[in-house]
Amino acid sequence: MTYTMINGNRLFHTDEGPAGDRAGETLLLVHGGTCDSHDWSAQIGAFATRHRVIAPDLRGHGRSTALTGGMRPRDFAADLAKLLENVDAPPVVVVGHSMGAVVASVLAVEYPSLVRAVVAVEPSYGFEAQFAPQLAAAFRVPDPAGTAVAVLGGLENLAADGPDADALRVWHRRRILGMDPMTVRDVFQGLFDEAAVALTVRPGVESYLSRRACPVLSLSATASLKAKGVDGNWEEALSRHPYSASAVLEGVGHWLFQERPAEFNALVMGWIDGLPPA
């Protein structure tokens, strides 16, 4: 089944890869805000050759509905916890991008029995205190989708050229414009309003992230770390597990896993292969 009723919403998800003793780890791929599971098109097939791969659309995104409930990271995490229970998944390696990395961290902190490890890709946390209220205010406008296009468009790798790079930027922009504007507003408000700062803003988020007991791999673009005012060691220093690691990629934008899929896939698969026994 590719649709499951979860907490009053109809969630789309795929579940692929080998079964039984050949299934390897179970991976849960969590996309970012105003995105959908198609973001992982260059990862699903590669990962599913050796691992079970579950790729959902979060409520209000892609093919999933938003009939009830909120649009905060804890809402999305509660949905995913229920989904994992419904599909009888063992503890998962959660690979989360942007807002999805926040959701992955909520799962690791608040549903630790469900999470084997976290891969945080360009996470939407670690910002300076003044950033959050400014961004939250920017979405209190009649056209929140237009604001999202401007904000996320500024995170693209504008130095990349050619038809593939152009197509990615068009796809990202049109997908935002196709979402319900109030959903777009609620997603960004849920990340950056006063109630969300403990999950996204320094120094409070440092305390929250340090509660993740599982291994964490953090992957970031150089430009993103510079904008946050942190370096590549910041998140690794917050991770309690000794297998945790971080890597910084040069010359890429926010969707680094789409720009350099072969490099990204090899890096993530290699780290997963070395996970210590549960």
PDB file of C-alpha atoms in Angstrom, residues 83-177:
ATOM      1  CA  LEU A  83       3.862   5.110   9.987  1.00  0.00           C
ATOM      2  CA  LEU A  84       6.893   3.101  11.119  1.00  0.00           C
ATOM      3  CA  GLU A  85       4.665   1.176  13.493  1.00  0.00           C
ATOM      4  CA  ASN A  86       2.135   0.504  10.726  1.00  0.00           C
ATOM      5  CA  VAL A  87       4.744  -0.846   8.286  1.00  0.00           C
ATOM      6  CA  ASP A  88       6.428  -2.928  11.013  1.00  0.00           C
ATOM      7  CA  ALA A  89       9.796  -1.230  10.604  1.00  0.00           C
ATOM      8  CA  PRO A  90      12.726  -1.981  12.895  1.00  0.00           C
ATOM      9  CA  PRO A  91      14.738   0.971  14.263  1.00  0.00           C
ATOM     10  CA  VAL A  92      15.579   3.126  11.250  1.00  0.00           C
ATOM     11  CA  VAL A  93      18.389   5.271   9.939  1.00  0.00           C
ATOM     12  CA  VAL A  94      16.571   8.573   9.396  1.00  0.00           C
ATOM     13  CA  VAL A  95      18.005  10.608   6.519  1.00  0.00           C
ATOM     14  CA  GLY A  96      16.498  14.089   6.765  1.00  0.00           C
ATOM     15  CA  HIS A  97      17.061  17.160   4.602  1.00  0.00           C
ATOM     16  CA  SER A  98      16.533  20.739   5.824  1.00  0.00           C
ATOM     17  CA  MET A  99      13.305  20.711   7.865  1.00  0.00           C
ATOM     18  CA  GLY A 100      13.454  16.933   7.513  1.00  0.00           C
ATOM     19  CA  ALA A 101      16.649  16.940   9.572  1.00  0.00           C
ATOM     20  CA  VAL A 102      14.752  18.720  12.352  1.00  0.00           C
ATOM     21  CA  VAL A 103      12.035  16.071  12.128  1.00  0.00           C
ATOM     22  CA  ALA A 104      14.700  13.335  12.206  1.00  0.00           C
ATOM     23  CA  SER A 105      16.178  14.848  15.362  1.00  0.00           C
ATOM     24  CA  VAL A 106      12.750  15.006  17.023  1.00  0.00           C
ATOM     25  CA  LEU A 107      12.313  11.326  16.235  1.00  0.00           C
ATOM     26  CA  ALA A 108      15.731  10.541  17.735  1.00  0.00           C
ATOM     27  CA  VAL A 109      15.058  12.531  20.916  1.00  0.00           C
ATOM     28  CA  GLU A 110      11.388  11.787  21.527  1.00  0.00           C
ATOM     29  CA  TYR A 111      11.018   8.331  19.929  1.00  0.00           C
ATOM     30  CA  PRO A 112      14.502   6.894  20.566  1.00  0.00           C
ATOM     31  CA  SER A 113      13.430   3.255  20.292  1.00  0.00           C
ATOM     32  CA  LEU A 114      12.498   3.879  16.639  1.00  0.00           C
ATOM     33  CA  VAL A 115      15.815   5.420  15.559  1.00  0.00           C
ATOM     34  CA  ARG A 116      19.090   3.623  14.896  1.00  0.00           C
ATOM     35  CA  ALA A 117      20.960   6.655  13.517  1.00  0.00           C
ATOM     36  CA  VAL A 118      20.402  10.079  11.974  1.00  0.00           C
ATOM     37  CA  VAL A 119      21.824  11.581   8.786  1.00  0.00           C
ATOM     38  CA  ALA A 120      21.200  15.340   8.950  1.00  0.00           C
ATOM     39  CA  VAL A 121      21.568  16.947   5.513  1.00  0.00           C
ATOM     40  CA  GLU A 122      21.690  20.745   5.416  1.00  0.00           C
ATOM     41  CA  PRO A 123      19.627  20.893   8.632  1.00  0.00           C
ATOM     42  CA  SER A 124      17.259  23.768   9.365  1.00  0.00           C
ATOM     43  CA  TYR A 125      18.703  24.319  12.834  1.00  0.00           C
ATOM     44  CA  GLY A 126      21.706  26.033  14.353  1.00  0.00           C
ATOM     45  CA  PHE A 127      20.695  29.575  13.414  1.00  0.00           C
ATOM     46  CA  GLU A 128      21.570  32.686  15.403  1.00  0.00           C
ATOM     47  CA  ALA A 129      18.856  33.995  17.710  1.00  0.00           C
ATOM     48  CA  GLN A 130      17.928  37.047  15.640  1.00  0.00           C
ATOM     49  CA  PHE A 131      17.381  35.020  12.473  1.00  0.00           C
ATOM     50  CA  ALA A 132      14.230  33.158  13.530  1.00  0.00           C
ATOM     51  CA  PRO A 133      11.892  36.085  14.317  1.00  0.00           C
ATOM     52  CA  GLN A 134      12.960  37.867  11.152  1.00  0.00           C
ATOM     53  CA  LEU A 135      12.142  34.872   8.995  1.00  0.00           C
ATOM     54  CA  ALA A 136       8.902  34.123  10.840  1.00  0.00           C
ATOM     55  CA  ALA A 137       7.783  37.711  10.229  1.00  0.00           C
ATOM     56  CA  ALA A 138       8.597  37.410   6.528  1.00  0.00           C
ATOM     57  CA  PHE A 139       5.875  34.777   6.179  1.00  0.00           C
ATOM     58  CA  ARG A 140       3.121  36.910   7.706  1.00  0.00           C
ATOM     59  CA  VAL A 141       2.231  38.205   4.263  1.00  0.00           C
ATOM     60  CA  PRO A 142      -0.575  37.628   1.724  1.00  0.00           C
ATOM     61  CA  ASP A 143       1.792  35.618  -0.513  1.00  0.00           C
ATOM     62  CA  PRO A 144       3.793  33.206   1.683  1.00  0.00           C
ATOM     63  CA  ALA A 145       4.577  31.004  -1.319  1.00  0.00           C
ATOM     64  CA  GLY A 146       6.306  33.935  -3.000  1.00  0.00           C
ATOM     65  CA  THR A 147       8.349  34.465   0.150  1.00  0.00           C
ATOM     66  CA  ALA A 148       9.307  30.791   0.184  1.00  0.00           C
ATOM     67  CA  VAL A 149      10.408  30.963  -3.451  1.00  0.00           C
ATOM     68  CA  ALA A 150      12.659  33.913  -2.593  1.00  0.00           C
ATOM     69  CA  VAL A 151      14.065  32.350   0.582  1.00  0.00           C
ATOM     70  CA  LEU A 152      14.733  28.890  -0.830  1.00  0.00           C
ATOM     71  CA  GLY A 153      15.827  30.263  -4.179  1.00  0.00           C
ATOM     72  CA  GLY A 154      18.600  32.068  -2.336  1.00  0.00           C
ATOM     73  CA  LEU A 155      19.864  28.693  -1.104  1.00  0.00           C
ATOM     74  CA  GLU A 156      20.297  27.252  -4.608  1.00  0.00           C
ATOM     75  CA  ASN A 157      23.772  26.844  -6.040  1.00  0.00           C
ATOM     76  CA  LEU A 158      23.587  29.767  -8.433  1.00  0.00           C
ATOM     77  CA  ALA A 159      27.096  29.020  -9.687  1.00  0.00           C
ATOM     78  CA  ALA A 160      25.906  25.733 -11.185  1.00  0.00           C
ATOM     79  CA  ASP A 161      24.911  25.989 -14.822  1.00  0.00           C
ATOM     80  CA  GLY A 162      23.663  23.749 -17.589  1.00  0.00           C
ATOM     81  CA  PRO A 163      20.250  22.201 -18.276  1.00  0.00           C
ATOM     82  CA  ASP A 164      20.249  19.952 -15.202  1.00  0.00           C
ATOM     83  CA  ALA A 165      20.928  22.838 -12.813  1.00  0.00           C
ATOM     84  CA  ASP A 166      18.329  25.019 -14.519  1.00  0.00           C
ATOM     85  CA  ALA A 167      15.757  22.226 -14.383  1.00  0.00           C
ATOM     86  CA  LEU A 168      16.324  21.691 -10.658  1.00  0.00           C
ATOM     87  CA  ARG A 169      15.753  25.353  -9.907  1.00  0.00           C
ATOM     88  CA  VAL A 170      12.562  25.446 -11.987  1.00  0.00           C
ATOM     89  CA  TRP A 171      11.292  22.264 -10.325  1.00  0.00           C
ATOM     90  CA  HIS A 172      11.948  23.608  -6.814  1.00  0.00           C
ATOM     91  CA  ARG A 173      10.218  26.920  -7.573  1.00  0.00           C
ATOM     92  CA  ARG A 174       7.140  25.437  -9.247  1.00  0.00           C
ATOM     93  CA  ARG A 175       6.649  22.893  -6.497  1.00  0.00           C
ATOM     94  CA  ILE A 176       6.441  25.656  -3.884  1.00  0.00           C
ATOM     95  CA  LEU A 177       4.005  27.627  -6.035  1.00  0.00           C
TER      96      LEU A 177
END
